[in-house]
Amino acid sequence: MTERVLKREDDFMLQIPELLAPAGDLERLRYAINYGADAVYCSLPEFGMRSAPANFTPEQLAEGVIYAHARGRKVYLTMNTLPTNEEADRLPEAIKAAATAGVDAFIVADLGVLEACKQFAPEIDVHMSTQTGITNWAAARAAYNMGAKRVVLAREMSLQDIATLRDKTPPELEIEAFVHGAMCMSISGRCLLSNYMAGRDANRGQCVQPCRWKYYLSEETRPGQLYEIGENENGSYILNANDLCTAPFIDLICKAGVDSLKIEGRAKTFYYVASVTAAYRKALDQYLADPLNDNFELSDDVLAELTRTSHRHYSPGFYFGREQARQATDSATYIREWEFVGTVESWENGVASCQQRGKWSLGDTLEVLCPDGRSIPLHPEWIKNEAGESVESTPHAMEKYTIPTPELPPMSLLRRKVETLDK
């Protein structure tokens, strides 16, 4: 991480926080790093609270660590499930494999996992996961006394709560907080709805998100008669949380003493990871350009970028108190104004070689997102397929094609504006 202390004025310590991005697999790790992350967090198939197949194998983890370290970045391994007795027996093997791969820290929630990490990989830092439910300075200090280098705060803490916690804990203890992404309606993810209603354990990364379902009221003596809770004809989403977005007040989070700004989304696409990471890289750099300015204003292009991925309505979460932590009671659907349609593999002499990730046609409104955060409008006059033939669109999955563009770096991403007729 960059040196924590930027400068001191009037006894107020300013921080240069780390930007921490999710990496669901090796591809997403590469995009996160190239789009501005200082560190990434990922998981092996077991112990990581994500059941999707796109986790890392031990070999991929080692490859990812080499890739990150070669660029001066860090890799944290998430091991924040609450293991059963049988799973606990397999902890030493997983910890040793991660240590061999060279990870920079373990993210844990269970005290047994913490102890095992200290026993089998004492040279590697341990971070206490948000699943631990740390909401106060006493819990943070206890975690530090047990050997934690960092605490990942519960999402339910306000800016004032964080500032108080920072003041009452050792300065060597690092503080990490979520700044963007999906929110859980239960305190720090401690929800049993999925387990109860579908037999799918959220602690194993299998949550079916019953909080996003439509609900009606039923009266005991009138079975089968359903009553709407609100006026929306689609039902009432009484448990459905908005997405967190803190970019407009990232300066206040930094000034509260947060050392690491965490983006949620290990299950999200690499396009999502790239776009959101680029936006927060810009936001953080804008703050750091004039950190003593009490009238920080985020540039419009950062806010625009955060509308170019699928998301629910944004909210500041609990940072300004519980009254600001809104629920999305009208709908659980995503807002989708742009869609990802291709990657730029290479560029030469005014022509970009691309790979299809979604269909688009000549005349569509296009943009390209570059790893440095630039968003460039595109108006290609032609498309040529892999055979060199002129075509009007890119309908075939993963097909290669070329288009005329200004100079573009590799790993740039093409997107298409979703028109009204597409929705």
Short mmCIF file of N, CA and C in Angstrom, two decimals, residues 20-172:
data_model
loop_
_atom_site.label_atom_id
_atom_site.label_comp_id
_atom_site.label_asym_id
_atom_site.label_seq_id
_atom_site.Cartn_x
_atom_site.Cartn_y
_atom_site.Cartn_z
N LEU A 20 -9.05 -1.24 -3.42
CA LEU A 20 -9.12 -2.70 -3.39
C LEU A 20 -10.30 -3.18 -4.24
N ALA A 21 -10.02 -3.99 -5.25
CA ALA A 21 -11.04 -4.42 -6.21
C ALA A 21 -11.24 -5.94 -6.15
N PRO A 22 -12.43 -6.41 -6.53
CA PRO A 22 -12.71 -7.84 -6.52
C PRO A 22 -12.11 -8.54 -7.73
N ALA A 23 -11.73 -9.80 -7.54
CA ALA A 23 -11.20 -10.61 -8.64
C ALA A 23 -11.78 -12.01 -8.54
N GLY A 24 -12.85 -12.25 -9.29
CA GLY A 24 -13.50 -13.56 -9.25
C GLY A 24 -12.71 -14.64 -9.95
N ASP A 25 -11.83 -14.26 -10.86
CA ASP A 25 -10.97 -15.21 -11.55
C ASP A 25 -9.75 -14.47 -12.08
N LEU A 26 -8.89 -15.19 -12.80
CA LEU A 26 -7.64 -14.61 -13.26
C LEU A 26 -7.87 -13.46 -14.24
N GLU A 27 -8.86 -13.61 -15.11
CA GLU A 27 -9.16 -12.55 -16.07
C GLU A 27 -9.59 -11.28 -15.35
N ARG A 28 -10.45 -11.41 -14.37
CA ARG A 28 -10.91 -10.24 -13.63
C ARG A 28 -9.78 -9.62 -12.81
N LEU A 29 -8.88 -10.45 -12.32
CA LEU A 29 -7.70 -9.91 -11.61
C LEU A 29 -6.90 -9.00 -12.53
N ARG A 30 -6.67 -9.46 -13.75
CA ARG A 30 -5.87 -8.66 -14.70
C ARG A 30 -6.56 -7.34 -15.02
N TYR A 31 -7.87 -7.39 -15.24
CA TYR A 31 -8.59 -6.16 -15.55
C TYR A 31 -8.61 -5.21 -14.36
N ALA A 32 -8.81 -5.73 -13.17
CA ALA A 32 -8.82 -4.87 -11.98
C ALA A 32 -7.49 -4.14 -11.84
N ILE A 33 -6.40 -4.85 -12.02
CA ILE A 33 -5.08 -4.24 -11.86
C ILE A 33 -4.81 -3.23 -12.96
N ASN A 34 -5.15 -3.57 -14.19
CA ASN A 34 -4.89 -2.65 -15.30
C ASN A 34 -5.78 -1.42 -15.27
N TYR A 35 -6.91 -1.50 -14.59
CA TYR A 35 -7.82 -0.36 -14.50
C TYR A 35 -7.67 0.43 -13.20
N GLY A 36 -6.60 0.15 -12.43
CA GLY A 36 -6.28 1.06 -11.35
C GLY A 36 -6.30 0.54 -9.94
N ALA A 37 -6.57 -0.75 -9.72
CA ALA A 37 -6.60 -1.27 -8.35
C ALA A 37 -5.19 -1.37 -7.78
N ASP A 38 -5.05 -1.01 -6.51
CA ASP A 38 -3.79 -1.20 -5.80
C ASP A 38 -3.66 -2.63 -5.28
N ALA A 39 -4.79 -3.27 -5.07
CA ALA A 39 -4.82 -4.64 -4.56
C ALA A 39 -6.12 -5.29 -5.00
N VAL A 40 -6.13 -6.62 -5.01
CA VAL A 40 -7.35 -7.37 -5.33
C VAL A 40 -7.59 -8.41 -4.25
N TYR A 41 -8.84 -8.83 -4.14
CA TYR A 41 -9.16 -9.93 -3.24
C TYR A 41 -9.86 -11.02 -4.03
N CYS A 42 -9.55 -12.27 -3.70
CA CYS A 42 -10.04 -13.41 -4.46
C CYS A 42 -10.18 -14.60 -3.53
N SER A 43 -10.54 -15.76 -4.09
CA SER A 43 -10.71 -16.93 -3.24
C SER A 43 -10.42 -18.21 -3.99
N LEU A 44 -10.08 -19.24 -3.24
CA LEU A 44 -9.98 -20.60 -3.74
C LEU A 44 -11.38 -21.21 -3.74
N PRO A 45 -11.57 -22.42 -4.30
CA PRO A 45 -12.92 -23.00 -4.35
C PRO A 45 -13.56 -23.20 -2.98
N GLU A 46 -12.75 -23.36 -1.93
CA GLU A 46 -13.30 -23.59 -0.59
C GLU A 46 -12.93 -22.43 0.33
N PHE A 47 -13.81 -22.15 1.29
CA PHE A 47 -13.60 -21.16 2.36
C PHE A 47 -13.79 -19.72 1.93
N GLY A 48 -14.22 -19.45 0.69
CA GLY A 48 -14.23 -18.08 0.20
C GLY A 48 -15.58 -17.43 0.06
N MET A 49 -16.68 -18.06 0.47
CA MET A 49 -18.03 -17.49 0.41
C MET A 49 -18.49 -17.17 -1.01
N ARG A 50 -17.93 -17.84 -2.01
CA ARG A 50 -18.42 -17.73 -3.37
C ARG A 50 -18.40 -19.12 -3.97
N SER A 51 -19.60 -19.65 -4.30
CA SER A 51 -19.69 -21.03 -4.77
C SER A 51 -19.56 -21.15 -6.27
N ALA A 52 -19.52 -20.02 -7.00
CA ALA A 52 -19.43 -20.07 -8.46
C ALA A 52 -18.15 -20.77 -8.88
N PRO A 53 -18.17 -21.42 -10.04
CA PRO A 53 -16.99 -22.16 -10.49
C PRO A 53 -15.81 -21.27 -10.83
N ALA A 54 -16.04 -19.96 -10.98
CA ALA A 54 -14.97 -19.06 -11.41
C ALA A 54 -14.10 -18.58 -10.26
N ASN A 55 -13.76 -19.48 -9.34
CA ASN A 55 -12.77 -19.16 -8.33
C ASN A 55 -11.38 -19.53 -8.86
N PHE A 56 -10.36 -19.31 -8.05
CA PHE A 56 -9.00 -19.62 -8.45
C PHE A 56 -8.62 -21.04 -8.05
N THR A 57 -7.91 -21.74 -8.90
CA THR A 57 -7.20 -22.94 -8.48
C THR A 57 -5.90 -22.49 -7.82
N PRO A 58 -5.24 -23.35 -7.06
CA PRO A 58 -3.95 -22.95 -6.48
C PRO A 58 -2.95 -22.49 -7.54
N GLU A 59 -2.96 -23.14 -8.70
CA GLU A 59 -2.03 -22.75 -9.77
C GLU A 59 -2.38 -21.37 -10.33
N GLN A 60 -3.67 -21.11 -10.51
CA GLN A 60 -4.10 -19.79 -10.99
C GLN A 60 -3.81 -18.71 -9.96
N LEU A 61 -3.96 -19.04 -8.70
CA LEU A 61 -3.66 -18.07 -7.64
C LEU A 61 -2.18 -17.68 -7.70
N ALA A 62 -1.31 -18.66 -7.86
CA ALA A 62 0.12 -18.37 -7.96
C ALA A 62 0.40 -17.49 -9.18
N GLU A 63 -0.27 -17.79 -10.30
CA GLU A 63 -0.09 -16.98 -11.51
C GLU A 63 -0.58 -15.55 -11.29
N GLY A 64 -1.72 -15.43 -10.61
CA GLY A 64 -2.26 -14.10 -10.33
C GLY A 64 -1.36 -13.29 -9.41
N VAL A 65 -0.78 -13.94 -8.42
CA VAL A 65 0.14 -13.25 -7.51
C VAL A 65 1.37 -12.76 -8.26
N ILE A 66 1.91 -13.59 -9.14
CA ILE A 66 3.08 -13.17 -9.93
C ILE A 66 2.72 -11.96 -10.78
N TYR A 67 1.54 -12.01 -11.42
CA TYR A 67 1.09 -10.90 -12.27
C TYR A 67 0.95 -9.62 -11.46
N ALA A 68 0.34 -9.73 -10.28
CA ALA A 68 0.12 -8.55 -9.44
C ALA A 68 1.43 -7.99 -8.90
N HIS A 69 2.26 -8.86 -8.36
CA HIS A 69 3.51 -8.40 -7.75
C HIS A 69 4.45 -7.77 -8.78
N ALA A 70 4.41 -8.26 -10.01
CA ALA A 70 5.24 -7.68 -11.06
C ALA A 70 4.85 -6.24 -11.35
N ARG A 71 3.64 -5.86 -10.97
CA ARG A 71 3.13 -4.51 -11.20
C ARG A 71 2.99 -3.72 -9.91
N GLY A 72 3.57 -4.24 -8.84
CA GLY A 72 3.55 -3.54 -7.57
C GLY A 72 2.22 -3.57 -6.85
N ARG A 73 1.40 -4.57 -7.14
CA ARG A 73 0.08 -4.68 -6.52
C ARG A 73 0.04 -5.87 -5.56
N LYS A 74 -1.02 -5.95 -4.77
CA LYS A 74 -1.15 -7.00 -3.77
C LYS A 74 -2.36 -7.90 -4.04
N VAL A 75 -2.30 -9.10 -3.46
CA VAL A 75 -3.39 -10.07 -3.60
C VAL A 75 -3.76 -10.57 -2.21
N TYR A 76 -5.03 -10.44 -1.86
CA TYR A 76 -5.54 -10.93 -0.59
C TYR A 76 -6.46 -12.12 -0.84
N LEU A 77 -6.30 -13.16 -0.06
CA LEU A 77 -7.12 -14.36 -0.22
C LEU A 77 -8.25 -14.37 0.80
N THR A 78 -9.47 -14.48 0.30
CA THR A 78 -10.64 -14.50 1.16
C THR A 78 -10.88 -15.92 1.69
N MET A 79 -10.89 -16.05 3.01
CA MET A 79 -11.20 -17.33 3.67
C MET A 79 -12.17 -17.04 4.81
N ASN A 80 -13.31 -16.44 4.47
CA ASN A 80 -14.18 -15.89 5.50
C ASN A 80 -15.47 -16.67 5.73
N THR A 81 -15.51 -17.94 5.33
CA THR A 81 -16.64 -18.77 5.74
C THR A 81 -16.47 -19.16 7.21
N LEU A 82 -17.53 -19.73 7.77
CA LEU A 82 -17.49 -20.28 9.13
C LEU A 82 -17.42 -21.80 8.97
N PRO A 83 -16.23 -22.39 9.01
CA PRO A 83 -16.07 -23.80 8.64
C PRO A 83 -16.74 -24.76 9.61
N THR A 84 -17.16 -25.90 9.06
CA THR A 84 -17.61 -27.02 9.88
C THR A 84 -16.39 -27.76 10.41
N ASN A 85 -16.62 -28.77 11.27
CA ASN A 85 -15.50 -29.57 11.77
C ASN A 85 -14.72 -30.21 10.63
N GLU A 86 -15.46 -30.77 9.66
CA GLU A 86 -14.80 -31.44 8.54
C GLU A 86 -14.00 -30.45 7.70
N GLU A 87 -14.56 -29.26 7.50
CA GLU A 87 -13.85 -28.26 6.71
C GLU A 87 -12.61 -27.75 7.45
N ALA A 88 -12.72 -27.65 8.77
CA ALA A 88 -11.57 -27.19 9.55
C ALA A 88 -10.37 -28.12 9.40
N ASP A 89 -10.65 -29.41 9.19
CA ASP A 89 -9.55 -30.36 8.98
C ASP A 89 -8.76 -30.06 7.71
N ARG A 90 -9.41 -29.39 6.75
CA ARG A 90 -8.75 -29.11 5.47
C ARG A 90 -8.09 -27.73 5.44
N LEU A 91 -8.23 -26.97 6.52
CA LEU A 91 -7.66 -25.62 6.55
C LEU A 91 -6.14 -25.59 6.35
N PRO A 92 -5.38 -26.43 7.05
CA PRO A 92 -3.92 -26.33 6.90
C PRO A 92 -3.46 -26.46 5.46
N GLU A 93 -4.05 -27.38 4.72
CA GLU A 93 -3.64 -27.58 3.32
C GLU A 93 -3.91 -26.33 2.49
N ALA A 94 -5.10 -25.73 2.67
CA ALA A 94 -5.45 -24.53 1.91
C ALA A 94 -4.55 -23.35 2.28
N ILE A 95 -4.26 -23.20 3.55
CA ILE A 95 -3.41 -22.09 4.01
C ILE A 95 -1.99 -22.24 3.47
N LYS A 96 -1.46 -23.46 3.52
CA LYS A 96 -0.11 -23.69 3.02
C LYS A 96 -0.03 -23.45 1.51
N ALA A 97 -1.07 -23.85 0.78
CA ALA A 97 -1.09 -23.64 -0.67
C ALA A 97 -1.10 -22.15 -0.99
N ALA A 98 -1.87 -21.39 -0.23
CA ALA A 98 -1.93 -19.94 -0.45
C ALA A 98 -0.60 -19.28 -0.10
N ALA A 99 0.02 -19.75 0.97
CA ALA A 99 1.32 -19.20 1.36
C ALA A 99 2.37 -19.49 0.28
N THR A 100 2.32 -20.68 -0.28
CA THR A 100 3.24 -21.04 -1.36
C THR A 100 3.02 -20.15 -2.58
N ALA A 101 1.75 -19.82 -2.84
CA ALA A 101 1.43 -18.94 -3.97
C ALA A 101 1.93 -17.53 -3.75
N GLY A 102 2.10 -17.13 -2.49
CA GLY A 102 2.66 -15.81 -2.19
C GLY A 102 1.64 -14.73 -1.91
N VAL A 103 0.43 -15.09 -1.45
CA VAL A 103 -0.58 -14.06 -1.18
C VAL A 103 -0.07 -13.11 -0.10
N ASP A 104 -0.61 -11.91 -0.10
CA ASP A 104 -0.16 -10.87 0.82
C ASP A 104 -0.94 -10.84 2.13
N ALA A 105 -2.14 -11.42 2.14
CA ALA A 105 -2.94 -11.43 3.37
C ALA A 105 -4.07 -12.44 3.23
N PHE A 106 -4.53 -12.93 4.38
CA PHE A 106 -5.75 -13.73 4.46
C PHE A 106 -6.87 -12.85 5.01
N ILE A 107 -8.06 -13.00 4.46
CA ILE A 107 -9.25 -12.32 4.99
C ILE A 107 -10.09 -13.37 5.68
N VAL A 108 -10.25 -13.29 7.00
CA VAL A 108 -10.90 -14.35 7.77
C VAL A 108 -12.01 -13.77 8.65
N ALA A 109 -12.93 -14.65 9.05
CA ALA A 109 -13.99 -14.27 9.98
C ALA A 109 -13.99 -15.16 11.21
N ASP A 110 -13.63 -16.41 11.04
CA ASP A 110 -13.69 -17.40 12.11
C ASP A 110 -12.40 -17.37 12.93
N LEU A 111 -12.53 -17.45 14.25
CA LEU A 111 -11.35 -17.39 15.11
C LEU A 111 -10.44 -18.59 14.90
N GLY A 112 -11.02 -19.74 14.59
CA GLY A 112 -10.21 -20.92 14.30
C GLY A 112 -9.38 -20.75 13.04
N VAL A 113 -9.97 -20.10 12.04
CA VAL A 113 -9.23 -19.82 10.80
C VAL A 113 -8.10 -18.83 11.09
N LEU A 114 -8.39 -17.83 11.91
CA LEU A 114 -7.36 -16.86 12.30
C LEU A 114 -6.18 -17.58 12.96
N GLU A 115 -6.48 -18.45 13.90
CA GLU A 115 -5.41 -19.17 14.60
C GLU A 115 -4.64 -20.07 13.64
N ALA A 116 -5.36 -20.73 12.72
CA ALA A 116 -4.70 -21.62 11.76
C ALA A 116 -3.77 -20.83 10.84
N CYS A 117 -4.21 -19.65 10.42
CA CYS A 117 -3.35 -18.81 9.57
C CYS A 117 -2.09 -18.43 10.31
N LYS A 118 -2.22 -18.08 11.57
CA LYS A 118 -1.06 -17.70 12.37
C LYS A 118 -0.13 -18.90 12.59
N GLN A 119 -0.71 -20.09 12.65
CA GLN A 119 0.09 -21.29 12.90
C GLN A 119 0.83 -21.76 11.65
N PHE A 120 0.11 -21.80 10.52
CA PHE A 120 0.67 -22.42 9.32
C PHE A 120 1.27 -21.41 8.32
N ALA A 121 0.99 -20.12 8.51
CA ALA A 121 1.59 -19.10 7.64
C ALA A 121 1.80 -17.83 8.44
N PRO A 122 2.62 -17.88 9.48
CA PRO A 122 2.76 -16.73 10.40
C PRO A 122 3.34 -15.48 9.74
N GLU A 123 3.97 -15.65 8.59
CA GLU A 123 4.58 -14.49 7.92
C GLU A 123 3.58 -13.67 7.12
N ILE A 124 2.35 -14.18 6.97
CA ILE A 124 1.35 -13.51 6.13
C ILE A 124 0.35 -12.76 7.01
N ASP A 125 0.03 -11.53 6.63
CA ASP A 125 -0.91 -10.71 7.38
C ASP A 125 -2.30 -11.33 7.38
N VAL A 126 -3.06 -11.01 8.42
CA VAL A 126 -4.45 -11.45 8.53
C VAL A 126 -5.36 -10.23 8.65
N HIS A 127 -6.40 -10.21 7.84
CA HIS A 127 -7.43 -9.16 7.89
C HIS A 127 -8.72 -9.79 8.39
N MET A 128 -9.40 -9.12 9.31
CA MET A 128 -10.68 -9.62 9.81
C MET A 128 -11.79 -9.17 8.87
N SER A 129 -12.53 -10.13 8.36
CA SER A 129 -13.57 -9.89 7.35
C SER A 129 -14.74 -9.09 7.91
N THR A 130 -15.49 -8.47 7.00
CA THR A 130 -16.74 -7.81 7.40
C THR A 130 -17.71 -8.80 8.02
N GLN A 131 -17.55 -10.10 7.70
CA GLN A 131 -18.41 -11.13 8.30
C GLN A 131 -18.19 -11.24 9.80
N THR A 132 -17.09 -10.72 10.30
CA THR A 132 -16.85 -10.72 11.74
C THR A 132 -17.82 -9.79 12.45
N GLY A 133 -18.33 -8.79 11.74
CA GLY A 133 -19.30 -7.87 12.33
C GLY A 133 -18.68 -6.83 13.24
N ILE A 134 -17.54 -6.29 12.85
CA ILE A 134 -16.87 -5.27 13.68
C ILE A 134 -17.56 -3.93 13.49
N THR A 135 -18.20 -3.45 14.56
CA THR A 135 -18.96 -2.20 14.51
C THR A 135 -18.49 -1.19 15.54
N ASN A 136 -17.42 -1.50 16.29
CA ASN A 136 -16.98 -0.59 17.35
C ASN A 136 -15.49 -0.72 17.58
N TRP A 137 -14.93 0.27 18.27
CA TRP A 137 -13.50 0.30 18.50
C TRP A 137 -13.02 -0.84 19.39
N ALA A 138 -13.86 -1.28 20.33
CA ALA A 138 -13.45 -2.35 21.23
C ALA A 138 -13.23 -3.65 20.46
N ALA A 139 -14.15 -3.95 19.53
CA ALA A 139 -13.99 -5.16 18.72
C ALA A 139 -12.77 -5.05 17.81
N ALA A 140 -12.55 -3.86 17.25
CA ALA A 140 -11.39 -3.66 16.38
C ALA A 140 -10.09 -3.82 17.16
N ARG A 141 -10.06 -3.27 18.36
CA ARG A 141 -8.86 -3.39 19.19
C ARG A 141 -8.63 -4.85 19.60
N ALA A 142 -9.71 -5.57 19.89
CA ALA A 142 -9.57 -6.98 20.24
C ALA A 142 -9.00 -7.77 19.07
N ALA A 143 -9.48 -7.47 17.85
CA ALA A 143 -8.95 -8.15 16.66
C ALA A 143 -7.46 -7.88 16.50
N TYR A 144 -7.07 -6.64 16.75
CA TYR A 144 -5.64 -6.28 16.66
C TYR A 144 -4.83 -7.05 17.70
N ASN A 145 -5.34 -7.14 18.90
CA ASN A 145 -4.63 -7.86 19.96
C ASN A 145 -4.52 -9.35 19.67
N MET A 146 -5.43 -9.87 18.84
CA MET A 146 -5.37 -11.29 18.45
C MET A 146 -4.48 -11.50 17.22
N GLY A 147 -3.92 -10.44 16.70
CA GLY A 147 -2.97 -10.59 15.60
C GLY A 147 -3.42 -10.08 14.26
N ALA A 148 -4.59 -9.45 14.18
CA ALA A 148 -5.07 -8.93 12.90
C ALA A 148 -4.31 -7.67 12.51
N LYS A 149 -3.90 -7.59 11.27
CA LYS A 149 -3.26 -6.40 10.73
C LYS A 149 -4.29 -5.36 10.30
N ARG A 150 -5.49 -5.84 9.92
CA ARG A 150 -6.53 -4.96 9.37
C ARG A 150 -7.89 -5.48 9.77
N VAL A 151 -8.86 -4.56 9.90
CA VAL A 151 -10.25 -4.94 10.11
C VAL A 151 -11.08 -4.39 8.95
N VAL A 152 -11.95 -5.24 8.42
CA VAL A 152 -12.89 -4.82 7.38
C VAL A 152 -14.20 -4.51 8.09
N LEU A 153 -14.57 -3.24 8.12
CA LEU A 153 -15.69 -2.81 8.95
C LEU A 153 -17.03 -3.29 8.42
N ALA A 154 -17.97 -3.46 9.34
CA ALA A 154 -19.35 -3.75 8.96
C ALA A 154 -19.90 -2.59 8.14
N ARG A 155 -20.75 -2.90 7.18
CA ARG A 155 -21.30 -1.86 6.31
C ARG A 155 -22.24 -0.92 7.05
N GLU A 156 -22.63 -1.26 8.25
CA GLU A 156 -23.61 -0.47 8.98
C GLU A 156 -23.01 0.72 9.73
N MET A 157 -21.74 0.96 9.60
CA MET A 157 -21.09 2.04 10.33
C MET A 157 -21.19 3.36 9.58
N SER A 158 -21.38 4.45 10.33
CA SER A 158 -21.42 5.79 9.75
C SER A 158 -20.00 6.36 9.69
N LEU A 159 -19.86 7.49 9.01
CA LEU A 159 -18.57 8.17 8.97
C LEU A 159 -18.09 8.54 10.37
N GLN A 160 -19.02 9.01 11.21
CA GLN A 160 -18.66 9.38 12.58
C GLN A 160 -18.23 8.15 13.37
N ASP A 161 -18.93 7.03 13.17
CA ASP A 161 -18.54 5.78 13.83
C ASP A 161 -17.11 5.39 13.45
N ILE A 162 -16.80 5.51 12.17
CA ILE A 162 -15.47 5.13 11.69
C ILE A 162 -14.40 6.05 12.27
N ALA A 163 -14.67 7.35 12.29
CA ALA A 163 -13.71 8.30 12.84
C ALA A 163 -13.44 8.02 14.31
N THR A 164 -14.50 7.68 15.06
CA THR A 164 -14.33 7.35 16.48
C THR A 164 -13.51 6.09 16.64
N LEU A 165 -13.81 5.08 15.83
CA LEU A 165 -13.05 3.82 15.88
C LEU A 165 -11.58 4.08 15.58
N ARG A 166 -11.32 4.92 14.57
CA ARG A 166 -9.93 5.22 14.22
C ARG A 166 -9.19 5.89 15.38
N ASP A 167 -9.86 6.80 16.06
CA ASP A 167 -9.24 7.54 17.16
C ASP A 167 -8.91 6.63 18.34
N LYS A 168 -9.67 5.55 18.51
CA LYS A 168 -9.54 4.72 19.71
C LYS A 168 -8.85 3.39 19.45
N THR A 169 -8.20 3.25 18.30
CA THR A 169 -7.49 2.01 18.00
C THR A 169 -6.04 2.33 17.66
N PRO A 170 -5.15 1.35 17.78
CA PRO A 170 -3.73 1.60 17.48
C PRO A 170 -3.55 2.07 16.04
N PRO A 171 -2.68 3.03 15.81
CA PRO A 171 -2.47 3.53 14.44
C PRO A 171 -1.94 2.47 13.50
N GLU A 172 -1.33 1.42 14.04
CA GLU A 172 -0.81 0.33 13.20
C GLU A 172 -1.93 -0.54 12.64
#
